[in-house]
PDB file of C-alpha atoms in Angstrom:
ATOM      1  CA  MET A   1     100.016  -6.551  38.570  1.00 29.00           C
ATOM      2  CA  ALA A   2      98.798  -5.673  34.882  1.00 41.00           C
ATOM      3  CA  HIS A   3      94.995  -5.212  34.025  1.00 52.00           C
ATOM      4  CA  PRO A   4      93.843  -7.845  31.674  1.00 77.00           C
ATOM      5  CA  LEU A   5      93.162  -6.914  27.786  1.00 89.00           C
ATOM      6  CA  ASP A   6      89.825  -5.532  26.542  1.00 93.00           C
ATOM      7  CA  ILE A   7      88.745  -7.058  23.543  1.00 95.00           C
ATOM      8  CA  LEU A   8      85.999  -5.822  21.388  1.00 97.00           C
ATOM      9  CA  LEU A   9      84.409  -8.716  18.973  1.00 97.00           C
ATOM     10  CA  VAL A  10      82.416  -7.177  16.449  1.00 97.00           C
ATOM     11  CA  GLU A  11      80.358 -10.234  14.904  1.00 95.00           C
ATOM     12  CA  ASP A  12      76.845 -10.470  13.660  1.00 94.00           C
ATOM     13  CA  ASN A  13      76.720 -14.390  13.007  1.00 93.00           C
ATOM     14  CA  TYR A  14      75.761 -16.327  16.165  1.00 94.00           C
ATOM     15  CA  GLU A  15      77.530 -19.239  15.297  1.00 93.00           C
ATOM     16  CA  HIS A  16      80.724 -17.493  14.452  1.00 92.00           C
ATOM     17  CA  LEU A  17      80.530 -15.504  17.670  1.00 93.00           C
ATOM     18  CA  LYS A  18      80.248 -18.463  19.849  1.00 95.00           C
ATOM     19  CA  LEU A  19      83.294 -20.321  17.934  1.00 93.00           C
ATOM     20  CA  THR A  20      85.523 -17.273  18.469  1.00 94.00           C
ATOM     21  CA  THR A  21      84.558 -16.551  22.263  1.00 94.00           C
ATOM     22  CA  TYR A  22      85.354 -20.556  22.811  1.00 94.00           C
ATOM     23  CA  ILE A  23      88.662 -20.385  20.956  1.00 94.00           C
ATOM     24  CA  LEU A  24      89.784 -17.330  22.729  1.00 93.00           C
ATOM     25  CA  LYS A  25      88.817 -18.896  26.201  1.00 93.00           C
ATOM     26  CA  ARG A  26      90.257 -22.692  25.189  1.00 93.00           C
ATOM     27  CA  ASN A  27      93.555 -20.938  24.442  1.00 92.00           C
ATOM     28  CA  HIS A  28      93.624 -18.643  27.742  1.00 91.00           C
ATOM     29  CA  VAL A  29      93.613 -15.623  25.597  1.00 89.00           C
ATOM     30  CA  PRO A  30      93.969 -12.921  28.554  1.00 87.00           C
ATOM     31  CA  GLY A  31      91.357 -10.197  28.660  1.00 86.00           C
ATOM     32  CA  GLU A  32      87.457  -9.693  28.650  1.00 92.00           C
ATOM     33  CA  ILE A  33      85.517  -9.821  25.512  1.00 94.00           C
ATOM     34  CA  HIS A  34      83.115  -7.086  24.785  1.00 96.00           C
ATOM     35  CA  VAL A  35      80.544  -8.105  22.142  1.00 96.00           C
ATOM     36  CA  VAL A  36      78.632  -5.759  19.549  1.00 97.00           C
ATOM     37  CA  ARG A  37      76.654  -7.547  16.691  1.00 96.00           C
ATOM     38  CA  ASP A  38      76.694  -4.903  14.043  1.00 96.00           C
ATOM     39  CA  GLY A  39      78.436  -1.642  12.562  1.00 95.00           C
ATOM     40  CA  GLN A  40      76.261   0.688  14.429  1.00 96.00           C
ATOM     41  CA  GLU A  41      76.867  -0.825  17.666  1.00 97.00           C
ATOM     42  CA  ALA A  42      80.360  -0.985  17.230  1.00 97.00           C
ATOM     43  CA  ILE A  43      80.591   2.858  16.343  1.00 97.00           C
ATOM     44  CA  ASP A  44      78.440   3.264  19.608  1.00 97.00           C
ATOM     45  CA  TYR A  45      80.991   1.234  21.726  1.00 97.00           C
ATOM     46  CA  LEU A  46      83.882   2.960  20.255  1.00 97.00           C
ATOM     47  CA  TYR A  47      82.536   6.607  20.779  1.00 96.00           C
ATOM     48  CA  ARG A  48      80.804   5.434  23.802  1.00 95.00           C
ATOM     49  CA  LYS A  49      77.219   6.515  22.806  1.00 95.00           C
ATOM     50  CA  ASN A  50      73.628   5.171  23.772  1.00 94.00           C
ATOM     51  CA  LYS A  51      73.909   1.838  25.749  1.00 94.00           C
ATOM     52  CA  PHE A  52      77.635   1.915  25.877  1.00 95.00           C
ATOM     53  CA  SER A  53      78.162   5.353  27.419  1.00 94.00           C
ATOM     54  CA  ASP A  54      79.412   3.844  30.720  1.00 92.00           C
ATOM     55  CA  GLU A  55      83.319   3.416  30.600  1.00 90.00           C
ATOM     56  CA  SER A  56      83.214   0.822  33.215  1.00 88.00           C
ATOM     57  CA  LEU A  57      81.139  -1.331  31.123  1.00 90.00           C
ATOM     58  CA  SER A  58      82.391  -0.393  27.987  1.00 93.00           C
ATOM     59  CA  PRO A  59      86.130   0.388  28.088  1.00 93.00           C
ATOM     60  CA  ARG A  60      88.372   1.514  25.310  1.00 94.00           C
ATOM     61  CA  PRO A  61      89.444  -1.853  23.414  1.00 95.00           C
ATOM     62  CA  SER A  62      92.984  -2.898  23.767  1.00 94.00           C
ATOM     63  CA  LEU A  63      92.017  -5.008  20.434  1.00 96.00           C
ATOM     64  CA  VAL A  64      89.246  -5.012  17.989  1.00 97.00           C
ATOM     65  CA  LEU A  65      88.332  -8.322  16.310  1.00 97.00           C
ATOM     66  CA  LEU A  66      86.219  -7.067  13.273  1.00 97.00           C
ATOM     67  CA  ASP A  67      84.113  -9.157  10.886  1.00 95.00           C
ATOM     68  CA  PHE A  68      83.715  -7.275   7.494  1.00 93.00           C
ATOM     69  CA  ASN A  69      80.491  -8.574   6.756  1.00 91.00           C
ATOM     70  CA  ILE A  70      78.175  -7.067   9.216  1.00 94.00           C
ATOM     71  CA  PRO A  71      75.005  -5.204   8.839  1.00 94.00           C
ATOM     72  CA  TYR A  72      74.243  -1.396   9.329  1.00 94.00           C
ATOM     73  CA  VAL A  73      77.910  -0.226   8.834  1.00 94.00           C
ATOM     74  CA  ASP A  74      80.028  -2.741   7.255  1.00 94.00           C
ATOM     75  CA  GLY A  75      83.170  -3.866   8.722  1.00 95.00           C
ATOM     76  CA  LYS A  76      85.454  -2.180   5.994  1.00 95.00           C
ATOM     77  CA  GLN A  77      83.737   1.461   6.889  1.00 96.00           C
ATOM     78  CA  ILE A  78      84.562   0.754  10.652  1.00 97.00           C
ATOM     79  CA  LEU A  79      88.018  -0.030   9.968  1.00 97.00           C
ATOM     80  CA  LYS A  80      88.667   3.177   7.651  1.00 97.00           C
ATOM     81  CA  MET A  81      86.744   5.250  10.266  1.00 97.00           C
ATOM     82  CA  MET A  82      89.069   3.969  13.057  1.00 97.00           C
ATOM     83  CA  LYS A  83      92.335   4.366  11.225  1.00 97.00           C
ATOM     84  CA  GLU A  84      91.385   8.064  10.301  1.00 97.00           C
ATOM     85  CA  ASP A  85      90.173   8.827  13.921  1.00 96.00           C
ATOM     86  CA  GLU A  86      93.070  10.295  15.899  1.00 96.00           C
ATOM     87  CA  GLY A  87      91.603   9.183  19.075  1.00 95.00           C
ATOM     88  CA  LEU A  88      91.175   5.492  17.722  1.00 96.00           C
ATOM     89  CA  LYS A  89      93.767   4.864  15.215  1.00 95.00           C
ATOM     90  CA  ASP A  90      96.198   3.453  17.870  1.00 95.00           C
ATOM     91  CA  ILE A  91      93.860   0.621  18.404  1.00 96.00           C
ATOM     92  CA  PRO A  92      94.883  -2.715  16.833  1.00 97.00           C
ATOM     93  CA  VAL A  93      92.152  -4.267  14.387  1.00 97.00           C
ATOM     94  CA  VAL A  94      92.384  -7.820  13.423  1.00 97.00           C
ATOM     95  CA  VAL A  95      89.934  -8.436  10.673  1.00 96.00           C
ATOM     96  CA  VAL A  96      88.247 -12.010  11.274  1.00 95.00           C
ATOM     97  CA  SER A  97      86.169 -12.672   7.971  1.00 91.00           C
ATOM     98  CA  SER A  98      84.441 -15.578   6.450  1.00 88.00           C
ATOM     99  CA  SER A  99      86.035 -14.079   3.218  1.00 85.00           C
ATOM    100  CA  ASN A 100      89.283 -15.273   1.893  1.00 84.00           C
ATOM    101  CA  ARG A 101      89.162 -12.886  -1.266  1.00 88.00           C
ATOM    102  CA  GLN A 102      92.625 -11.123  -1.866  1.00 92.00           C
ATOM    103  CA  GLU A 103      90.956  -7.899  -2.472  1.00 93.00           C
ATOM    104  CA  ASP A 104      89.416  -8.071   1.213  1.00 93.00           C
ATOM    105  CA  MET A 105      93.025  -8.971   2.351  1.00 94.00           C
ATOM    106  CA  ALA A 106      94.404  -6.247   0.362  1.00 95.00           C
ATOM    107  CA  PHE A 107      92.023  -3.534   1.636  1.00 96.00           C
ATOM    108  CA  ALA A 108      92.527  -4.698   5.398  1.00 96.00           C
ATOM    109  CA  ALA A 109      96.268  -4.296   4.958  1.00 96.00           C
ATOM    110  CA  ALA A 110      96.175  -0.895   2.964  1.00 97.00           C
ATOM    111  CA  ALA A 111      93.510   0.575   5.642  1.00 96.00           C
ATOM    112  CA  GLY A 112      95.870  -0.476   8.519  1.00 96.00           C
ATOM    113  CA  ALA A 113      94.598  -3.526  10.029  1.00 97.00           C
ATOM    114  CA  SER A 114      96.864  -5.354  12.021  1.00 96.00           C
ATOM    115  CA  ALA A 115      96.338  -9.014  10.711  1.00 94.00           C
ATOM    116  CA  TYR A 116      93.614 -10.671   8.592  1.00 95.00           C
ATOM    117  CA  ILE A 117      92.219 -14.225   9.761  1.00 93.00           C
ATOM    118  CA  SER A 118      90.039 -16.058   7.405  1.00 90.00           C
ATOM    119  CA  LYS A 119      87.164 -17.911   9.043  1.00 89.00           C
ATOM    120  CA  SER A 120      87.343 -20.181   5.809  1.00 85.00           C
ATOM    121  CA  SER A 121      90.739 -21.783   6.525  1.00 82.00           C
ATOM    122  CA  GLY A 122      89.300 -24.488   8.707  1.00 84.00           C
ATOM    123  CA  PHE A 123      89.227 -24.911  12.533  1.00 88.00           C
ATOM    124  CA  GLU A 124      92.677 -25.616  13.287  1.00 91.00           C
ATOM    125  CA  LYS A 125      94.114 -22.834  11.539  1.00 90.00           C
ATOM    126  CA  LEU A 126      91.458 -20.560  12.953  1.00 92.00           C
ATOM    127  CA  ASN A 127      92.208 -21.988  16.522  1.00 93.00           C
ATOM    128  CA  GLU A 128      95.838 -21.300  15.960  1.00 92.00           C
ATOM    129  CA  ALA A 129      95.534 -17.604  14.678  1.00 92.00           C
ATOM    130  CA  LEU A 130      92.914 -16.743  17.326  1.00 93.00           C
ATOM    131  CA  ALA A 131      95.369 -18.310  20.264  1.00 92.00           C
ATOM    132  CA  ASN A 132      97.928 -15.875  19.327  1.00 90.00           C
ATOM    133  CA  VAL A 133      95.662 -12.726  18.573  1.00 92.00           C
ATOM    134  CA  HIS A 134      96.270 -11.027  21.774  1.00 88.00           C
ATOM    135  CA  THR A 135     100.097 -10.261  20.835  1.00 90.00           C
ATOM    136  CA  PHE A 136      98.432  -7.659  18.541  1.00 91.00           C
ATOM    137  CA  ALA A 137      96.772  -5.735  21.547  1.00 89.00           C
ATOM    138  CA  ILE A 138      97.911  -2.597  23.097  1.00 78.00           C
ATOM    139  CA  PRO A 139      99.844  -3.456  26.129  1.00 71.00           C
ATOM    140  CA  PRO A 140      97.551  -3.099  29.318  1.00 59.00           C
ATOM    141  CA  LYS A 141      98.085  -0.212  31.659  1.00 58.00           C
ATOM    142  CA  LEU A 142      99.588  -0.620  34.997  1.00 49.00           C
TER     143      LEU A 142
END
């Protein structure tokens, strides 16, 4: 039997956080959702520092859902950092941002994001995109 996915959701906006988790659960996206609320927490989680040092509570993500507009360390820096790190670059990152600016989408693609989902596209499009987001994840280990 396969282990479920571990999805790291990096989102500072409480309403967007609730909406994203609601959509993932509503669509039975497999796995456990781990939430961090800013860029520094994302770094701490990925490198298992501070309150995220326990691997059983903060497992290596199979997929990262990353908002670009987060405090302390922005999402663009997180994406760039992950894709330049030998230990993290294989983790798929899907940008889920309220921005629908072409330059943000181009940056995400150039930096190695697996996909870009705009929260500004309306509920139905967001729902459809997030319902299938697990297909980008690293397959679970048996």
